[in-house]
PDB file of C-alpha atoms in Angstrom:
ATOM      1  CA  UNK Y   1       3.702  -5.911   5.059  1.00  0.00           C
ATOM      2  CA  UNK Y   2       5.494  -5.324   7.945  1.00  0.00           C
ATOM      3  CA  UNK Y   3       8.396  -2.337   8.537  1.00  0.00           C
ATOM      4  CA  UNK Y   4      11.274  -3.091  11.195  1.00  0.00           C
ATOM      5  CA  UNK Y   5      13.947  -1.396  12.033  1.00  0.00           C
ATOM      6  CA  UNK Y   6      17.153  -1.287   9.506  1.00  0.00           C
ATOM      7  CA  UNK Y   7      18.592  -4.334   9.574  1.00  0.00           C
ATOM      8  CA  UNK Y   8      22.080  -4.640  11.525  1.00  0.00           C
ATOM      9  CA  UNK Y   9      23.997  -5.606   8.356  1.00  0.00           C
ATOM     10  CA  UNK Y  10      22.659  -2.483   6.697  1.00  0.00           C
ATOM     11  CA  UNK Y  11      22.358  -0.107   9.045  1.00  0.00           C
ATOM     12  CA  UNK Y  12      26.296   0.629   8.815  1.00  0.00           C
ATOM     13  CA  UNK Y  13      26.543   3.135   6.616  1.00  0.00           C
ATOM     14  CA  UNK Y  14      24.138   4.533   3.294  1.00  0.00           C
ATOM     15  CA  UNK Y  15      23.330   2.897   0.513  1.00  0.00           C
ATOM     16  CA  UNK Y  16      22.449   4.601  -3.176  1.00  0.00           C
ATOM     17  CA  UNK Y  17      19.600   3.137  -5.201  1.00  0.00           C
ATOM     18  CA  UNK Y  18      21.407   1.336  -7.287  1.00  0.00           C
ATOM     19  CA  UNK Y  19      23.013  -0.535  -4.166  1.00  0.00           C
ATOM     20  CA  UNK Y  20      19.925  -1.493  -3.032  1.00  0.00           C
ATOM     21  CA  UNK Y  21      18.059  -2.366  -6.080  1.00  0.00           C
ATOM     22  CA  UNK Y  22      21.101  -4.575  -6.408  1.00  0.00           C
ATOM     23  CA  UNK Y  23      21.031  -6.307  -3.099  1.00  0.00           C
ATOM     24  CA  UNK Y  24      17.081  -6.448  -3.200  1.00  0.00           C
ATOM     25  CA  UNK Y  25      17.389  -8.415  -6.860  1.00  0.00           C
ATOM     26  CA  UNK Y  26      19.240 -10.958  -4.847  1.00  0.00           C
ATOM     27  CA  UNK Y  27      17.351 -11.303  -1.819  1.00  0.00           C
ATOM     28  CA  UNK Y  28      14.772 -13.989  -1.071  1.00  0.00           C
ATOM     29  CA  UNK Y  29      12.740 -11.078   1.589  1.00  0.00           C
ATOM     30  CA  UNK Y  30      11.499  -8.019   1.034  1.00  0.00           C
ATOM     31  CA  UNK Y  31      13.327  -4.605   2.238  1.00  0.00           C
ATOM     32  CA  UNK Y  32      12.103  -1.044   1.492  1.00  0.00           C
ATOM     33  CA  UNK Y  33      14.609   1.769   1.143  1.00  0.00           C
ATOM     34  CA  UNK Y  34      14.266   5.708   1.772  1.00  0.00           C
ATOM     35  CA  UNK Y  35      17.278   8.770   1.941  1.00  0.00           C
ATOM     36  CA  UNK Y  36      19.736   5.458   2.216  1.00  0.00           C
ATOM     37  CA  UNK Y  37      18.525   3.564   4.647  1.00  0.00           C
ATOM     38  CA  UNK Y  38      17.004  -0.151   3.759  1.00  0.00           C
ATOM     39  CA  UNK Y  39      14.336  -1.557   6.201  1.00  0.00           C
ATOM     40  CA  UNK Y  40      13.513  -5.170   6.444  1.00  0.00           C
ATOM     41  CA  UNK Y  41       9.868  -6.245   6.239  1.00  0.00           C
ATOM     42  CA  UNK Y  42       8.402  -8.868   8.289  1.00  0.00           C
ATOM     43  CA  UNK Y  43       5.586 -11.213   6.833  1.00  0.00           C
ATOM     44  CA  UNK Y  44       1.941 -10.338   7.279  1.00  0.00           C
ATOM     45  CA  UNK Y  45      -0.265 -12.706  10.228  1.00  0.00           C
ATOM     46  CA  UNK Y  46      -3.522 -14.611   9.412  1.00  0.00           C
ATOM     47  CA  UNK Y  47      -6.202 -11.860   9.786  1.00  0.00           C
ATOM     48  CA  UNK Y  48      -3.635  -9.594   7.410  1.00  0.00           C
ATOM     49  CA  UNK Y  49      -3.260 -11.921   4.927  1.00  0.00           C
ATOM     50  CA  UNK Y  50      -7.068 -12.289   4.598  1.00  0.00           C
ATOM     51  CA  UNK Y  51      -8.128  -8.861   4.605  1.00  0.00           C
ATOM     52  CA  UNK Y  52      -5.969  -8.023   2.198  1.00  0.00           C
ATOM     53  CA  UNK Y  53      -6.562 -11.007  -0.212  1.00  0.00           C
ATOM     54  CA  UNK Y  54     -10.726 -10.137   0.322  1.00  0.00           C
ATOM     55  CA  UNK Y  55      -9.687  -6.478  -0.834  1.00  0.00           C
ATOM     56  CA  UNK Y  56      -8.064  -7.973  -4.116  1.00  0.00           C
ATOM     57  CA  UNK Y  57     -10.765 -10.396  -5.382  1.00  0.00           C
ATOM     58  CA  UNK Y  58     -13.030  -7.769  -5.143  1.00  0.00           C
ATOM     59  CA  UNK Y  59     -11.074  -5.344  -6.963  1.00  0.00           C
ATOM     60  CA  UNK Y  60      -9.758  -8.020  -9.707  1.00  0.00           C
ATOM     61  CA  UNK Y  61     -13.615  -8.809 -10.153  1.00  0.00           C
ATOM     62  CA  UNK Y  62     -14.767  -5.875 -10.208  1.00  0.00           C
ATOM     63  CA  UNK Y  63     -12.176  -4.369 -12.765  1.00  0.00           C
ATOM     64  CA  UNK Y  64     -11.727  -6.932 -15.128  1.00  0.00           C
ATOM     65  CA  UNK Y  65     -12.427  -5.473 -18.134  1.00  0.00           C
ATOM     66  CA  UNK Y  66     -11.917  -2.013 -17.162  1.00  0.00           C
ATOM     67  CA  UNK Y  67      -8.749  -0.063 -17.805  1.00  0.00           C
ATOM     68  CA  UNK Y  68      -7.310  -0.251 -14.200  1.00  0.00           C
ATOM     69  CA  UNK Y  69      -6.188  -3.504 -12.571  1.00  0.00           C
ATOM     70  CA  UNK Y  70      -4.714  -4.319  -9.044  1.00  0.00           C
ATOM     71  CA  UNK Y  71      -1.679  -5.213  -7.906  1.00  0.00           C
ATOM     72  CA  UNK Y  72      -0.438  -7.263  -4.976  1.00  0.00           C
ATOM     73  CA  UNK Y  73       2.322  -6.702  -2.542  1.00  0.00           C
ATOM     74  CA  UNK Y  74       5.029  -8.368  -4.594  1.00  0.00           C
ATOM     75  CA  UNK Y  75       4.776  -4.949  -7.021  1.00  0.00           C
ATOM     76  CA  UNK Y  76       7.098  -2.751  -5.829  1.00  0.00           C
ATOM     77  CA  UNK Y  77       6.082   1.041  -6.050  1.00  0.00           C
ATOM     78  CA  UNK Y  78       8.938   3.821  -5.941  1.00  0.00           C
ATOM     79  CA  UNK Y  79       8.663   7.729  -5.968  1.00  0.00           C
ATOM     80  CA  UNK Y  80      11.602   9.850  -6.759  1.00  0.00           C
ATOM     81  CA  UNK Y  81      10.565  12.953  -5.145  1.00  0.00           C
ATOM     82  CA  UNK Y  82      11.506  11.215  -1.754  1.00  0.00           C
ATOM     83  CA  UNK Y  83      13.225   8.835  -2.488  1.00  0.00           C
ATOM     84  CA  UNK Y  84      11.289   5.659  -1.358  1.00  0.00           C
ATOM     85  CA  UNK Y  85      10.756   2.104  -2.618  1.00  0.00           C
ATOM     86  CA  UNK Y  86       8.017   0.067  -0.990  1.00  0.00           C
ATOM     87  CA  UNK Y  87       5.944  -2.835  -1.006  1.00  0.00           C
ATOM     88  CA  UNK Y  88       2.104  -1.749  -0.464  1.00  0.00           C
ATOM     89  CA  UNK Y  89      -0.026  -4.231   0.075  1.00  0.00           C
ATOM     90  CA  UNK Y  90      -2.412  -3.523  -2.925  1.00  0.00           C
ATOM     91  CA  UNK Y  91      -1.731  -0.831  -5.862  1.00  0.00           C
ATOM     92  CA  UNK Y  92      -4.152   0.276  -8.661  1.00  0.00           C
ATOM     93  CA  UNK Y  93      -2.660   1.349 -12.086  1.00  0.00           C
ATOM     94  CA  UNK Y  94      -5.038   2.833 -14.818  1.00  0.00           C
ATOM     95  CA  UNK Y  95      -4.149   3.100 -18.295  1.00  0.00           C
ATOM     96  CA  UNK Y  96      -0.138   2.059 -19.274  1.00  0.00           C
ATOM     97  CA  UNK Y  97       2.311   1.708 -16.115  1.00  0.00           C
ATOM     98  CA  UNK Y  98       5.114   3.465 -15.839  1.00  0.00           C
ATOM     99  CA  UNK Y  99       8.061   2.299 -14.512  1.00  0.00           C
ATOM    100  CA  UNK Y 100      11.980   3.410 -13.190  1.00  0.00           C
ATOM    101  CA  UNK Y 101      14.298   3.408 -16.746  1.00  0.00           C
ATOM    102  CA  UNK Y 102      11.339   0.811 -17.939  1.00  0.00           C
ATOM    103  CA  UNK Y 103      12.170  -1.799 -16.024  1.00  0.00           C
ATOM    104  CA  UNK Y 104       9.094  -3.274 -14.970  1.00  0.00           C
ATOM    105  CA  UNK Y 105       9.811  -3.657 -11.208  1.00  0.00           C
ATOM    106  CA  UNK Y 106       9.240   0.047 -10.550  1.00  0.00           C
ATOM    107  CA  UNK Y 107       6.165   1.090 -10.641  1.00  0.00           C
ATOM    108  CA  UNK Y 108       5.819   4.840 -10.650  1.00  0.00           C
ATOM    109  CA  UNK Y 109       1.831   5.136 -11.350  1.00  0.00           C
ATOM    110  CA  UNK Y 110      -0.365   3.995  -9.013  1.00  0.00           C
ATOM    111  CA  UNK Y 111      -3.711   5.829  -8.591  1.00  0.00           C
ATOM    112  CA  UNK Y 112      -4.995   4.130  -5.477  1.00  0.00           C
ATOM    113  CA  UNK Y 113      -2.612   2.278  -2.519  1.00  0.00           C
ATOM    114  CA  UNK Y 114      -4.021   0.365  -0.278  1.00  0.00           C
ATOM    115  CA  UNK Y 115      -2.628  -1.028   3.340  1.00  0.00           C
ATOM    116  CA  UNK Y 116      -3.589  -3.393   5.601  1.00  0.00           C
ATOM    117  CA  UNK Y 117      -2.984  -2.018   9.355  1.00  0.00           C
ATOM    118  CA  UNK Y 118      -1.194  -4.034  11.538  1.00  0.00           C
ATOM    119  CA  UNK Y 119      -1.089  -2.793  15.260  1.00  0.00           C
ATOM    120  CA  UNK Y 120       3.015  -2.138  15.245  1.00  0.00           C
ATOM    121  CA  UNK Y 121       2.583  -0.116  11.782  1.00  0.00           C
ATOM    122  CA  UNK Y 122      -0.732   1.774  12.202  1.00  0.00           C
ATOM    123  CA  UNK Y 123       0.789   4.651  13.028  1.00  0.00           C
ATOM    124  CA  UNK Y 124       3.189   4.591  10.611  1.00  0.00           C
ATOM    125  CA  UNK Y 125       0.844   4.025   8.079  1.00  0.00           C
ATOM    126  CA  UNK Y 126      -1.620   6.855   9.066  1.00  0.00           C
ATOM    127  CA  UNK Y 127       1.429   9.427   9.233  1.00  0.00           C
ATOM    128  CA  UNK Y 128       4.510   9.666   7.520  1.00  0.00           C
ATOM    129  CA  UNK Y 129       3.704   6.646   5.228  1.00  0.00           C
ATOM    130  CA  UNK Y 130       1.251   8.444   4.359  1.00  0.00           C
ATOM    131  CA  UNK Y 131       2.571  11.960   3.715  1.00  0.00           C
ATOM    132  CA  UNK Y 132       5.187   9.835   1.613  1.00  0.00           C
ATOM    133  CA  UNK Y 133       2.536   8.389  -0.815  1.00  0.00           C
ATOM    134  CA  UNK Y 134       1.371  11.931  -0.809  1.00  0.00           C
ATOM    135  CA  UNK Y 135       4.645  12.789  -3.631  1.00  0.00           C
ATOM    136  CA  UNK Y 136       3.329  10.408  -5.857  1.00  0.00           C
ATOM    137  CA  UNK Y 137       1.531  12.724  -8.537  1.00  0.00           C
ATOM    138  CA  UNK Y 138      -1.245   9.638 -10.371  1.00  0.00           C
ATOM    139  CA  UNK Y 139      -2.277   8.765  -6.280  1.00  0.00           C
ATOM    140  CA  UNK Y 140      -6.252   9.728  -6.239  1.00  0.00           C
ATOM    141  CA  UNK Y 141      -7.017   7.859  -3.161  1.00  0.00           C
ATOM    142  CA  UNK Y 142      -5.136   5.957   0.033  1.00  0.00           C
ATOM    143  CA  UNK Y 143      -7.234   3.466   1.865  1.00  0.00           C
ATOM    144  CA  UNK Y 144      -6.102   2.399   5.188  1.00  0.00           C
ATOM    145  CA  UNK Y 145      -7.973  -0.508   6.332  1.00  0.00           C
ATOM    146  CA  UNK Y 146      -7.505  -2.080  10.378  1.00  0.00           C
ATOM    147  CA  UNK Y 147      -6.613  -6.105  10.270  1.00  0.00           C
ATOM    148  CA  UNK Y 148      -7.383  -5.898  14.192  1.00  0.00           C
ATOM    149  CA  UNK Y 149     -10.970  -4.351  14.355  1.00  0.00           C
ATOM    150  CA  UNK Y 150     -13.458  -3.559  11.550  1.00  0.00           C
ATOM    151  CA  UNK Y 151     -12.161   0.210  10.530  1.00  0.00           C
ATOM    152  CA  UNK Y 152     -11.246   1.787   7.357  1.00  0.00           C
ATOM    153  CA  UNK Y 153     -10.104   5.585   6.587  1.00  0.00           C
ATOM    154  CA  UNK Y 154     -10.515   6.532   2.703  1.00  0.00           C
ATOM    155  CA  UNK Y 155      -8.176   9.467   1.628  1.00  0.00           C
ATOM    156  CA  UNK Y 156      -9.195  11.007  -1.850  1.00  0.00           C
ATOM    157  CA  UNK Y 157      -8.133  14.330  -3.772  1.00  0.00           C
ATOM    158  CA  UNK Y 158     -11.592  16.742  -3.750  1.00  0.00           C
ATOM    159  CA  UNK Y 159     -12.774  18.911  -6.411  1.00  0.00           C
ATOM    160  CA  UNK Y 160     -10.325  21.242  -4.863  1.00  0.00           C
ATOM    161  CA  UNK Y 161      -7.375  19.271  -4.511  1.00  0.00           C
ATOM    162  CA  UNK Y 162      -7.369  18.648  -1.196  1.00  0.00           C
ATOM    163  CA  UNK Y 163      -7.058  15.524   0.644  1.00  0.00           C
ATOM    164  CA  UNK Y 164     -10.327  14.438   2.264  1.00  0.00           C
ATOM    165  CA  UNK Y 165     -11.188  11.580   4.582  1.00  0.00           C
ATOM    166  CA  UNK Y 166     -14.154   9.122   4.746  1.00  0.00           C
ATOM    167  CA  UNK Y 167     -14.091   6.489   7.301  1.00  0.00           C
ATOM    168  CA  UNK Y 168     -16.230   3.249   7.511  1.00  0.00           C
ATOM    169  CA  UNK Y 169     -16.746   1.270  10.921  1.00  0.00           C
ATOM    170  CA  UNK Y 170     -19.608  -0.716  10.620  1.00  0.00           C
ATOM    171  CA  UNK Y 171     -19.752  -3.854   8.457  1.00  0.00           C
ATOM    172  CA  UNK Y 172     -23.093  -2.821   6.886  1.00  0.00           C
ATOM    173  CA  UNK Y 173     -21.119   0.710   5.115  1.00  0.00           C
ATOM    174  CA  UNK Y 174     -19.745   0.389   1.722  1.00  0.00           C
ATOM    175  CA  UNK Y 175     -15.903   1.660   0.628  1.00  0.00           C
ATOM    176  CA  UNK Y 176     -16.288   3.906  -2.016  1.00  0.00           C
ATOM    177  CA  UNK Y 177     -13.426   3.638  -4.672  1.00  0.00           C
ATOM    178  CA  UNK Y 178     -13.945   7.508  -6.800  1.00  0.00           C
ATOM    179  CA  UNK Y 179     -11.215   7.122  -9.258  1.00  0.00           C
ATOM    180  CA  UNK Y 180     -11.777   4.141 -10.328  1.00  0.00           C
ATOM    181  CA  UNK Y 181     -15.664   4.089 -10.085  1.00  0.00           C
ATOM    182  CA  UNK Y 182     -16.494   0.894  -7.772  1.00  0.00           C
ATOM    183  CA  UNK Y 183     -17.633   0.244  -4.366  1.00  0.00           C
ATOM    184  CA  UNK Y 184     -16.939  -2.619  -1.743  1.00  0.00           C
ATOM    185  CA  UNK Y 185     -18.591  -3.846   1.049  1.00  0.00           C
ATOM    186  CA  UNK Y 186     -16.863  -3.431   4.537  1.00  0.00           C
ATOM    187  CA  UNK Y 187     -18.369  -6.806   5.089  1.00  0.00           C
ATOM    188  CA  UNK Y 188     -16.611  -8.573   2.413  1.00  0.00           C
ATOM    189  CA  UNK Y 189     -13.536  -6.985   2.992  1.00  0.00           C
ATOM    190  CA  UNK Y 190     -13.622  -8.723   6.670  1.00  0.00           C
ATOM    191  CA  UNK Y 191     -14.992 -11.874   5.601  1.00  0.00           C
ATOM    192  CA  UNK Y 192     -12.810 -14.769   6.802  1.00  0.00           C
ATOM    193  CA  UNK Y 193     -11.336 -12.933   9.720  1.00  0.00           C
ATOM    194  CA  UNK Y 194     -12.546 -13.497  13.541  1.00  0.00           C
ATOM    195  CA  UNK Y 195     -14.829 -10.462  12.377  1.00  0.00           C
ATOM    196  CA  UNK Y 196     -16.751 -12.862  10.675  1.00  0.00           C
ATOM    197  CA  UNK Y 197     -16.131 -15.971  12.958  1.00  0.00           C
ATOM    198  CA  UNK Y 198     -18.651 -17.496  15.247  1.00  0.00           C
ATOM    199  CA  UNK Y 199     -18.572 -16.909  18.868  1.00  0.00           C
TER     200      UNK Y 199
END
């Protein structure tokens, strides 16, 4: 998804969690909130939309079964060390989820977040996005993957604890998924988009 600027109507003043889980209950888009401030999200384009829905068939193939499954974009993911609530495009949760006060719209737990790059959030996403899904303490590994040009960077906690990074530009490498034991080809994750199309 998308992040814009605050919205005029809410950029007026703060809001407290409970505002905004309140207003977002009632709205028909999508808005993520950190230290007060709620940010509209625009919808994904075509190539977006694709790349991310290859990533998720592979994942809900490949894990059925198994005791993690994915989640799509409509799962929102919060983390009270900072405060955020988001929207990322896909989020793994092994074992039982945890959510805020139960509620099952929450999720606390994700072990691997993944987001589709779009050019005006690339940067965002790469930096204080992620330094943000850093707080979360389940997060093994943050994939970034580009919706404009074939290019993934794979973040994942070493033997140390350290965050390391693998990246993958060529269609013939394969994404390695550690924590949850599975591998996908760059090629099908850009399958469909004008990666893929003839000239």
């Amino acid at each position: 998804m998308l992040v814009n600027e605050p919205a005029v109507a809410y950029s007026k003043r703060k809001y407290s969690i409970a505002e905004y889980l309140e207003m977002e209950q009632a709205s028909a888009e999508k808005h993520e909130y950190y230290q007060g401030e709620i940010f509209a999200m625009a919808g994904p384009k075509f190539q977006h939309v694709v790349v991310a829905g290859n990533i998720f068939g592979q994942l809900k193939n490949k894990l059925k079964g198994k005791p993690c499954q994915p989640l799509g974009s409509d799962m929102r993911v919060h983390i009270p060390k900072n405060t955020l609530f988001t929207y990322p495009d896909i989020s793994v949760v092994c074992l039982s989820p945890e959510f805020l006060n139960n509620d099952e719209w929450n999720l606390l737990n994700p072990s691997v977040i993944i987001e589709v790059l779009s050019p005006s959030t690339r940067n965002y996403y790469r930096g204080d996005k992620f330094n943000l899904y850093r707080d979360i303490l389940t997060l093994k590994e943050y994939i970034s993957v580009d919706s404009q040009t074939i290019g993934i960077e794979a973040f994942y906690i070493n033997a140390q604890g350290l965050w390391e990074l693998r990246e993958h530009k060529n269609a013939e490498e394969t994404l390695q998924l550690k924590s949850i034991k599975m591998a996908v080809k760059v090629a099908d994750i850009d399958e469909g988009t004008k990666f893929d199309w003839s000239a």
